[in-house]
PDB file of C-alpha atoms in Angstrom:
ATOM      1  CA  ASP S 169       0.009  -0.077  -0.016  1.00  0.00           C
ATOM      2  CA  THR S 170       1.115   3.504  -0.735  1.00  0.00           C
ATOM      3  CA  GLU S 171       2.128   5.895   2.011  1.00  0.00           C
ATOM      4  CA  VAL S 172       0.362   8.767   0.251  1.00  0.00           C
ATOM      5  CA  THR S 173      -3.401   8.422   0.793  1.00  0.00           C
ATOM      6  CA  GLN S 174      -5.887   9.920  -1.606  1.00  0.00           C
ATOM      7  CA  THR S 175      -9.643  10.221  -1.370  1.00  0.00           C
ATOM      8  CA  PRO S 176     -12.000   9.667  -2.810  1.00  0.00           C
ATOM      9  CA  LYS S 177     -10.772   6.872  -5.239  1.00  0.00           C
ATOM     10  CA  HIS S 178     -13.357   7.774  -7.752  1.00  0.00           C
ATOM     11  CA  LEU S 179     -15.388  11.070  -8.337  1.00  0.00           C
ATOM     12  CA  VAL S 180     -18.169  11.846 -10.832  1.00  0.00           C
ATOM     13  CA  MET S 181     -19.094  15.431 -10.846  1.00  0.00           C
ATOM     14  CA  GLY S 182     -21.273  17.749 -12.919  1.00  0.00           C
ATOM     15  CA  MET S 183     -20.020  20.956 -14.468  1.00  0.00           C
ATOM     16  CA  THR S 184     -21.591  23.113 -11.932  1.00  0.00           C
ATOM     17  CA  ASN S 185     -20.535  21.115  -8.828  1.00  0.00           C
ATOM     18  CA  LYS S 186     -18.049  21.938  -6.323  1.00  0.00           C
ATOM     19  CA  LYS S 187     -15.991  19.123  -4.959  1.00  0.00           C
ATOM     20  CA  SER S 188     -12.595  18.573  -3.234  1.00  0.00           C
ATOM     21  CA  LEU S 189      -9.749  15.974  -3.498  1.00  0.00           C
ATOM     22  CA  LYS S 190      -7.945  15.154  -0.490  1.00  0.00           C
ATOM     23  CA  CYS S 191      -4.322  13.912   0.020  1.00  0.00           C
ATOM     24  CA  GLU S 192      -2.491  12.810   3.185  1.00  0.00           C
ATOM     25  CA  GLN S 193       1.130  11.662   4.065  1.00  0.00           C
ATOM     26  CA  HIS S 194       2.756  10.916   7.224  1.00  0.00           C
ATOM     27  CA  MET S 195       6.394  10.566   6.185  1.00  0.00           C
ATOM     28  CA  GLY S 196       7.331  13.947   7.395  1.00  0.00           C
ATOM     29  CA  HIS S 197       7.846  15.109   3.734  1.00  0.00           C
ATOM     30  CA  ARG S 198       8.012  18.889   3.260  1.00  0.00           C
ATOM     31  CA  ALA S 199       6.913  19.084  -0.333  1.00  0.00           C
ATOM     32  CA  MET S 200       3.652  17.990  -1.767  1.00  0.00           C
ATOM     33  CA  TYR S 201       2.469  17.937  -5.399  1.00  0.00           C
ATOM     34  CA  TRP S 202      -0.711  17.655  -7.643  1.00  0.00           C
ATOM     35  CA  TYR S 203      -0.322  15.894 -10.886  1.00  0.00           C
ATOM     36  CA  LYS S 204      -2.833  15.295 -13.605  1.00  0.00           C
ATOM     37  CA  GLN S 205      -2.739  12.240 -15.857  1.00  0.00           C
ATOM     38  CA  LYS S 206      -4.606  11.466 -19.001  1.00  0.00           C
ATOM     39  CA  ALA S 207      -4.884   7.858 -20.309  1.00  0.00           C
ATOM     40  CA  LYS S 208      -1.641   6.523 -21.781  1.00  0.00           C
ATOM     41  CA  LYS S 209       0.166   9.857 -20.998  1.00  0.00           C
ATOM     42  CA  PRO S 210       2.758  10.694 -18.304  1.00  0.00           C
ATOM     43  CA  PRO S 211       1.804  12.667 -15.218  1.00  0.00           C
ATOM     44  CA  GLU S 212       1.696  16.574 -15.729  1.00  0.00           C
ATOM     45  CA  LEU S 213       2.652  18.728 -12.874  1.00  0.00           C
ATOM     46  CA  MET S 214      -0.097  21.176 -11.694  1.00  0.00           C
ATOM     47  CA  PHE S 215       1.076  22.521  -8.354  1.00  0.00           C
ATOM     48  CA  VAL S 216       3.914  22.131  -5.783  1.00  0.00           C
ATOM     49  CA  TYR S 217       3.711  23.257  -2.006  1.00  0.00           C
ATOM     50  CA  SER S 218       6.905  23.407  -0.145  1.00  0.00           C
ATOM     51  CA  TYR S 219       6.807  23.912   3.726  1.00  0.00           C
ATOM     52  CA  GLU S 220       3.009  24.556   3.296  1.00  0.00           C
ATOM     53  CA  LYS S 221       3.581  27.411   0.742  1.00  0.00           C
ATOM     54  CA  LEU S 222       2.568  27.401  -2.861  1.00  0.00           C
ATOM     55  CA  SER S 223       5.850  27.182  -4.761  1.00  0.00           C
ATOM     56  CA  ILE S 224       4.804  26.281  -8.320  1.00  0.00           C
ATOM     57  CA  ASN S 225       1.633  26.801 -10.284  1.00  0.00           C
ATOM     58  CA  GLU S 226       1.956  25.433 -13.684  1.00  0.00           C
ATOM     59  CA  SER S 227      -0.316  27.990 -15.258  1.00  0.00           C
ATOM     60  CA  VAL S 228      -3.369  25.762 -14.071  1.00  0.00           C
ATOM     61  CA  PRO S 229      -6.905  27.298 -14.595  1.00  0.00           C
ATOM     62  CA  SER S 230      -8.360  28.912 -11.609  1.00  0.00           C
ATOM     63  CA  ARG S 231     -11.209  26.344 -11.589  1.00  0.00           C
ATOM     64  CA  PHE S 232      -8.561  24.232  -9.760  1.00  0.00           C
ATOM     65  CA  SER S 233      -7.754  25.613  -6.392  1.00  0.00           C
ATOM     66  CA  PRO S 234      -4.980  24.020  -4.220  1.00  0.00           C
ATOM     67  CA  GLU S 235      -4.862  24.170  -0.383  1.00  0.00           C
ATOM     68  CA  CYS S 236      -2.226  22.920   2.037  1.00  0.00           C
ATOM     69  CA  PRO S 237      -3.796  23.046   5.524  1.00  0.00           C
ATOM     70  CA  ASN S 238      -0.737  21.607   7.250  1.00  0.00           C
ATOM     71  CA  SER S 239       2.434  19.729   6.347  1.00  0.00           C
ATOM     72  CA  SER S 240       0.539  16.441   6.071  1.00  0.00           C
ATOM     73  CA  LEU S 241      -2.575  17.346   4.101  1.00  0.00           C
ATOM     74  CA  LEU S 242      -3.098  18.674   0.622  1.00  0.00           C
ATOM     75  CA  ASN S 243      -6.435  19.523  -0.956  1.00  0.00           C
ATOM     76  CA  LEU S 244      -7.490  20.322  -4.449  1.00  0.00           C
ATOM     77  CA  HIS S 245     -10.792  22.213  -4.771  1.00  0.00           C
ATOM     78  CA  LEU S 246     -12.694  21.782  -7.922  1.00  0.00           C
ATOM     79  CA  HIS S 247     -15.378  24.220  -9.323  1.00  0.00           C
ATOM     80  CA  ALA S 248     -17.029  24.595 -12.684  1.00  0.00           C
ATOM     81  CA  LEU S 249     -14.891  21.979 -14.367  1.00  0.00           C
ATOM     82  CA  GLN S 250     -15.046  20.957 -17.954  1.00  0.00           C
ATOM     83  CA  PRO S 251     -15.510  17.389 -19.429  1.00  0.00           C
ATOM     84  CA  GLU S 252     -11.789  17.684 -20.579  1.00  0.00           C
ATOM     85  CA  ASP S 253     -10.721  17.880 -16.958  1.00  0.00           C
ATOM     86  CA  SER S 254     -11.630  14.306 -16.625  1.00  0.00           C
ATOM     87  CA  ALA S 255      -8.424  12.488 -15.686  1.00  0.00           C
ATOM     88  CA  LEU S 256      -6.594  10.644 -12.867  1.00  0.00           C
ATOM     89  CA  TYR S 257      -5.353  13.291 -10.432  1.00  0.00           C
ATOM     90  CA  LEU S 258      -2.295  12.070  -8.465  1.00  0.00           C
ATOM     91  CA  CYS S 259      -1.004  13.483  -5.209  1.00  0.00           C
ATOM     92  CA  ALA S 260       2.721  12.952  -4.399  1.00  0.00           C
ATOM     93  CA  SER S 261       5.247  13.949  -1.761  1.00  0.00           C
ATOM     94  CA  SER S 262       8.931  14.204  -1.370  1.00  0.00           C
ATOM     95  CA  GLN S 263      11.508  14.927   1.414  1.00  0.00           C
ATOM     96  CA  GLU S 264      12.239  18.270  -0.015  1.00  0.00           C
ATOM     97  CA  GLU S 265      11.211  20.282  -3.177  1.00  0.00           C
ATOM     98  CA  SER S 266      14.385  21.364  -4.817  1.00  0.00           C
ATOM     99  CA  SER S 267      16.280  18.231  -4.148  1.00  0.00           C
ATOM    100  CA  GLY S 268      17.121  16.250  -7.437  1.00  0.00           C
ATOM    101  CA  ASP S 269      17.500  12.895  -5.646  1.00  0.00           C
ATOM    102  CA  SER S 270      14.521  13.280  -3.330  1.00  0.00           C
ATOM    103  CA  PRO S 271      12.139  10.594  -4.930  1.00  0.00           C
ATOM    104  CA  LEU S 272       8.458  11.507  -5.414  1.00  0.00           C
ATOM    105  CA  HIS S 273       6.091   9.114  -3.516  1.00  0.00           C
ATOM    106  CA  PHE S 274       2.737   8.926  -5.339  1.00  0.00           C
ATOM    107  CA  GLY S 275      -0.642   8.083  -4.177  1.00  0.00           C
ATOM    108  CA  ASN S 276      -3.048   5.917  -6.238  1.00  0.00           C
ATOM    109  CA  GLY S 277      -4.952   8.888  -7.382  1.00  0.00           C
ATOM    110  CA  THR S 278      -8.630  10.067  -7.858  1.00  0.00           C
ATOM    111  CA  ARG S 279     -10.245   9.065 -11.021  1.00  0.00           C
ATOM    112  CA  LEU S 280     -12.298  12.076 -11.845  1.00  0.00           C
ATOM    113  CA  THR S 281     -15.130  12.023 -14.404  1.00  0.00           C
ATOM    114  CA  VAL S 282     -16.782  15.303 -15.262  1.00  0.00           C
ATOM    115  CA  THR S 283     -20.226  15.003 -16.890  1.00  0.00           C
TER     116      THR S 283
ATOM    117  CA  GLN F 963       8.296  19.907 -26.009  1.00  0.00           C
ATOM    118  CA  GLN F 964       9.338  16.750 -24.410  1.00  0.00           C
ATOM    119  CA  GLN F 965      12.648  16.936 -22.715  1.00  0.00           C
ATOM    120  CA  VAL F 966      12.936  13.218 -22.335  1.00  0.00           C
ATOM    121  CA  LYS F 967      12.386  11.186 -25.427  1.00  0.00           C
ATOM    122  CA  GLN F 968      11.380   7.413 -24.584  1.00  0.00           C
ATOM    123  CA  SER F 969      11.049   4.409 -26.867  1.00  0.00           C
ATOM    124  CA  PRO F 970       9.283   2.148 -27.791  1.00  0.00           C
ATOM    125  CA  GLN F 971       5.758   3.169 -27.085  1.00  0.00           C
ATOM    126  CA  SER F 972       4.887  -0.412 -26.252  1.00  0.00           C
ATOM    127  CA  LEU F 973       6.482  -3.770 -26.278  1.00  0.00           C
ATOM    128  CA  ILE F 974       5.425  -7.453 -25.879  1.00  0.00           C
ATOM    129  CA  VAL F 975       7.920  -9.944 -24.407  1.00  0.00           C
ATOM    130  CA  GLN F 976       7.684 -13.534 -23.486  1.00  0.00           C
ATOM    131  CA  LYS F 977       8.015 -14.589 -20.025  1.00  0.00           C
ATOM    132  CA  GLY F 978      11.784 -15.110 -19.289  1.00  0.00           C
ATOM    133  CA  GLY F 979      12.885 -12.648 -22.090  1.00  0.00           C
ATOM    134  CA  ILE F 980      14.469  -9.165 -21.688  1.00  0.00           C
ATOM    135  CA  SER F 981      12.495  -5.935 -21.943  1.00  0.00           C
ATOM    136  CA  ILE F 982      14.643  -3.050 -23.049  1.00  0.00           C
ATOM    137  CA  ILE F 983      13.272   0.718 -22.830  1.00  0.00           C
ATOM    138  CA  ASN F 984      15.461   3.480 -24.126  1.00  0.00           C
ATOM    139  CA  CYS F 985      15.432   7.204 -23.108  1.00  0.00           C
ATOM    140  CA  ALA F 986      17.316  10.188 -24.482  1.00  0.00           C
ATOM    141  CA  TYR F 987      17.709  13.678 -23.228  1.00  0.00           C
ATOM    142  CA  GLU F 988      19.258  17.028 -24.408  1.00  0.00           C
ATOM    143  CA  ASN F 989      19.466  19.088 -21.079  1.00  0.00           C
ATOM    144  CA  THR F 990      22.953  18.542 -19.598  1.00  0.00           C
ATOM    145  CA  ALA F 991      21.813  20.083 -16.281  1.00  0.00           C
ATOM    146  CA  PHE F 992      19.873  16.838 -15.582  1.00  0.00           C
ATOM    147  CA  ASP F 993      21.542  15.065 -12.758  1.00  0.00           C
ATOM    148  CA  TYR F 994      19.209  12.312 -11.461  1.00  0.00           C
ATOM    149  CA  PHE F 995      17.380   9.883 -13.626  1.00  0.00           C
ATOM    150  CA  PRO F 996      14.681   7.769 -12.017  1.00  0.00           C
ATOM    151  CA  TRP F 997      12.394   5.185 -13.495  1.00  0.00           C
ATOM    152  CA  TYR F 998       8.768   4.882 -12.384  1.00  0.00           C
ATOM    153  CA  GLN F 999       6.546   1.740 -12.704  1.00  0.00           C
ATOM    154  CA  GLN F1000       2.765   2.249 -12.937  1.00  0.00           C
ATOM    155  CA  PHE F1001       0.218  -0.526 -12.796  1.00  0.00           C
ATOM    156  CA  PRO F1002      -3.208   0.058 -14.127  1.00  0.00           C
ATOM    157  CA  GLY F1003      -5.438   1.833 -11.514  1.00  0.00           C
ATOM    158  CA  LYS F1004      -2.211   2.802  -9.354  1.00  0.00           C
ATOM    159  CA  GLY F1005      -0.020   5.705  -9.016  1.00  0.00           C
ATOM    160  CA  PRO F1006       3.535   5.593 -10.428  1.00  0.00           C
ATOM    161  CA  ALA F1007       6.046   3.959  -8.060  1.00  0.00           C
ATOM    162  CA  LEU F1008       9.862   4.532  -8.079  1.00  0.00           C
ATOM    163  CA  LEU F1009      11.590   1.397  -9.472  1.00  0.00           C
ATOM    164  CA  ILE F1010      15.233   2.316  -9.708  1.00  0.00           C
ATOM    165  CA  ALA F1011      17.256   5.551 -10.153  1.00  0.00           C
ATOM    166  CA  ILE F1012      20.763   6.540 -11.281  1.00  0.00           C
ATOM    167  CA  ARG F1013      23.071   9.583 -11.132  1.00  0.00           C
ATOM    168  CA  PRO F1014      25.215  10.353 -14.249  1.00  0.00           C
ATOM    169  CA  ASP F1015      28.518   9.466 -12.562  1.00  0.00           C
ATOM    170  CA  VAL F1016      27.629   5.846 -12.698  1.00  0.00           C
ATOM    171  CA  SER F1017      27.303   3.835 -15.853  1.00  0.00           C
ATOM    172  CA  GLU F1018      25.238   0.998 -14.571  1.00  0.00           C
ATOM    173  CA  LYS F1019      23.099   0.303 -11.573  1.00  0.00           C
ATOM    174  CA  LYS F1020      21.416  -3.024 -10.909  1.00  0.00           C
ATOM    175  CA  GLU F1021      18.615  -3.862  -8.464  1.00  0.00           C
ATOM    176  CA  GLY F1022      17.418  -7.467  -8.784  1.00  0.00           C
ATOM    177  CA  ARG F1023      16.160  -8.063 -12.386  1.00  0.00           C
ATOM    178  CA  PHE F1024      16.243  -4.418 -13.176  1.00  0.00           C
ATOM    179  CA  THR F1025      19.285  -2.626 -14.513  1.00  0.00           C
ATOM    180  CA  ILE F1026      19.721   0.919 -15.697  1.00  0.00           C
ATOM    181  CA  SER F1027      22.562   1.558 -18.188  1.00  0.00           C
ATOM    182  CA  PHE F1028      23.726   5.195 -18.519  1.00  0.00           C
ATOM    183  CA  ASN F1029      25.683   6.704 -21.377  1.00  0.00           C
ATOM    184  CA  LYS F1030      26.535  10.297 -20.382  1.00  0.00           C
ATOM    185  CA  SER F1031      28.419  11.271 -23.659  1.00  0.00           C
ATOM    186  CA  ALA F1032      25.514  10.052 -25.809  1.00  0.00           C
ATOM    187  CA  LYS F1033      22.912  11.413 -23.232  1.00  0.00           C
ATOM    188  CA  GLN F1034      21.003   8.164 -23.308  1.00  0.00           C
ATOM    189  CA  PHE F1035      20.043   5.799 -20.641  1.00  0.00           C
ATOM    190  CA  SER F1036      17.945   2.566 -20.685  1.00  0.00           C
ATOM    191  CA  LEU F1037      16.125   0.126 -18.493  1.00  0.00           C
ATOM    192  CA  HIS F1038      16.663  -3.558 -18.939  1.00  0.00           C
ATOM    193  CA  ILE F1039      14.157  -6.086 -17.238  1.00  0.00           C
ATOM    194  CA  MET F1040      15.783  -9.444 -17.186  1.00  0.00           C
ATOM    195  CA  ASP F1041      13.744 -12.711 -16.945  1.00  0.00           C
ATOM    196  CA  SER F1042      10.588 -10.580 -17.425  1.00  0.00           C
ATOM    197  CA  GLN F1043       7.562 -11.941 -15.536  1.00  0.00           C
ATOM    198  CA  PRO F1044       3.738 -11.480 -16.306  1.00  0.00           C
ATOM    199  CA  GLY F1045       3.809  -9.374 -12.891  1.00  0.00           C
ATOM    200  CA  ASP F1046       6.147  -6.924 -14.700  1.00  0.00           C
ATOM    201  CA  SER F1047       3.380  -6.056 -17.095  1.00  0.00           C
ATOM    202  CA  ALA F1048       2.969  -2.215 -16.448  1.00  0.00           C
ATOM    203  CA  THR F1049       3.734   1.167 -17.874  1.00  0.00           C
ATOM    204  CA  TYR F1050       7.232   2.374 -17.428  1.00  0.00           C
ATOM    205  CA  PHE F1051       8.302   5.981 -17.368  1.00  0.00           C
ATOM    206  CA  CYS F1052      11.793   7.284 -17.504  1.00  0.00           C
ATOM    207  CA  ALA F1053      12.425  10.650 -15.992  1.00  0.00           C
ATOM    208  CA  ALA F1054      15.042  13.304 -15.321  1.00  0.00           C
ATOM    209  CA  THR F1055      15.528  16.132 -12.863  1.00  0.00           C
ATOM    210  CA  ASP F1056      17.796  19.025 -12.650  1.00  0.00           C
ATOM    211  CA  SER F1057      19.205  20.722  -9.555  1.00  0.00           C
ATOM    212  CA  TRP F1058      15.759  22.493  -9.152  1.00  0.00           C
ATOM    213  CA  GLY F1059      14.184  19.324  -8.632  1.00  0.00           C
ATOM    214  CA  LYS F1060      11.416  19.487 -11.403  1.00  0.00           C
ATOM    215  CA  LEU F1061      10.650  16.004 -12.751  1.00  0.00           C
ATOM    216  CA  GLN F1062      10.495  15.658 -16.571  1.00  0.00           C
ATOM    217  CA  PHE F1063       8.817  12.285 -17.646  1.00  0.00           C
ATOM    218  CA  GLY F1064       9.247  10.456 -20.770  1.00  0.00           C
ATOM    219  CA  ALA F1065       6.135   9.559 -22.731  1.00  0.00           C
ATOM    220  CA  GLY F1066       6.027   6.021 -21.162  1.00  0.00           C
ATOM    221  CA  THR F1067       6.353   2.511 -22.420  1.00  0.00           C
ATOM    222  CA  GLN F1068       3.646  -0.100 -22.020  1.00  0.00           C
ATOM    223  CA  VAL F1069       5.086  -3.394 -21.301  1.00  0.00           C
ATOM    224  CA  VAL F1070       3.251  -6.771 -21.683  1.00  0.00           C
ATOM    225  CA  VAL F1071       4.826  -9.954 -20.645  1.00  0.00           C
ATOM    226  CA  THR F1072       3.068 -13.049 -22.050  1.00  0.00           C
ATOM    227  CA  PRO F1073       2.952 -16.303 -20.237  1.00  0.00           C
TER     228      PRO F1073
END
């Protein structure tokens, strides 16, 4: 089992809904990430938090809103999504952000379907 | 623009055979090269990683070969097993730590 826990595993939402994805890690990692992965594609970086502060936003549309309440938790708030936002959303953590050999630990993702 | 080029897109290998996946890069600032394994419905998991000052690293049936002058590296899966069927991503990071993934290779090991 992965040490990064994501909930829910599956989510179906309409374009007018508001929902949140949750991620938790208890490895003492100080960097946390959101990735988006489409079928048969590599993960694409969305956001990076380092020491609970937003460090990188890869020009993600504002309908995705990240939040890091504490060093163990990471949320992704979703609002007014489009069908093309349907994807696997992966959370990851690492010891530090800017450490080339600090491997990423991924959760198993939330499979999001926007109808 | 993909900074790490990976091939083949997919491969089928018989049980007991060798699977070989190749990756190439241009950015000489890359200094850490991990490989991730992803099973359907799961997140990627770190499989093995190498730094450019090492030409080869072996962990069990998995070996990374690294050619710094050619800016190429490859993953060899020896004695491939049906349980190795997964998608494999090569990746590279620079000192800033941002991970650049290859496009992925779907490996199918037939019984």
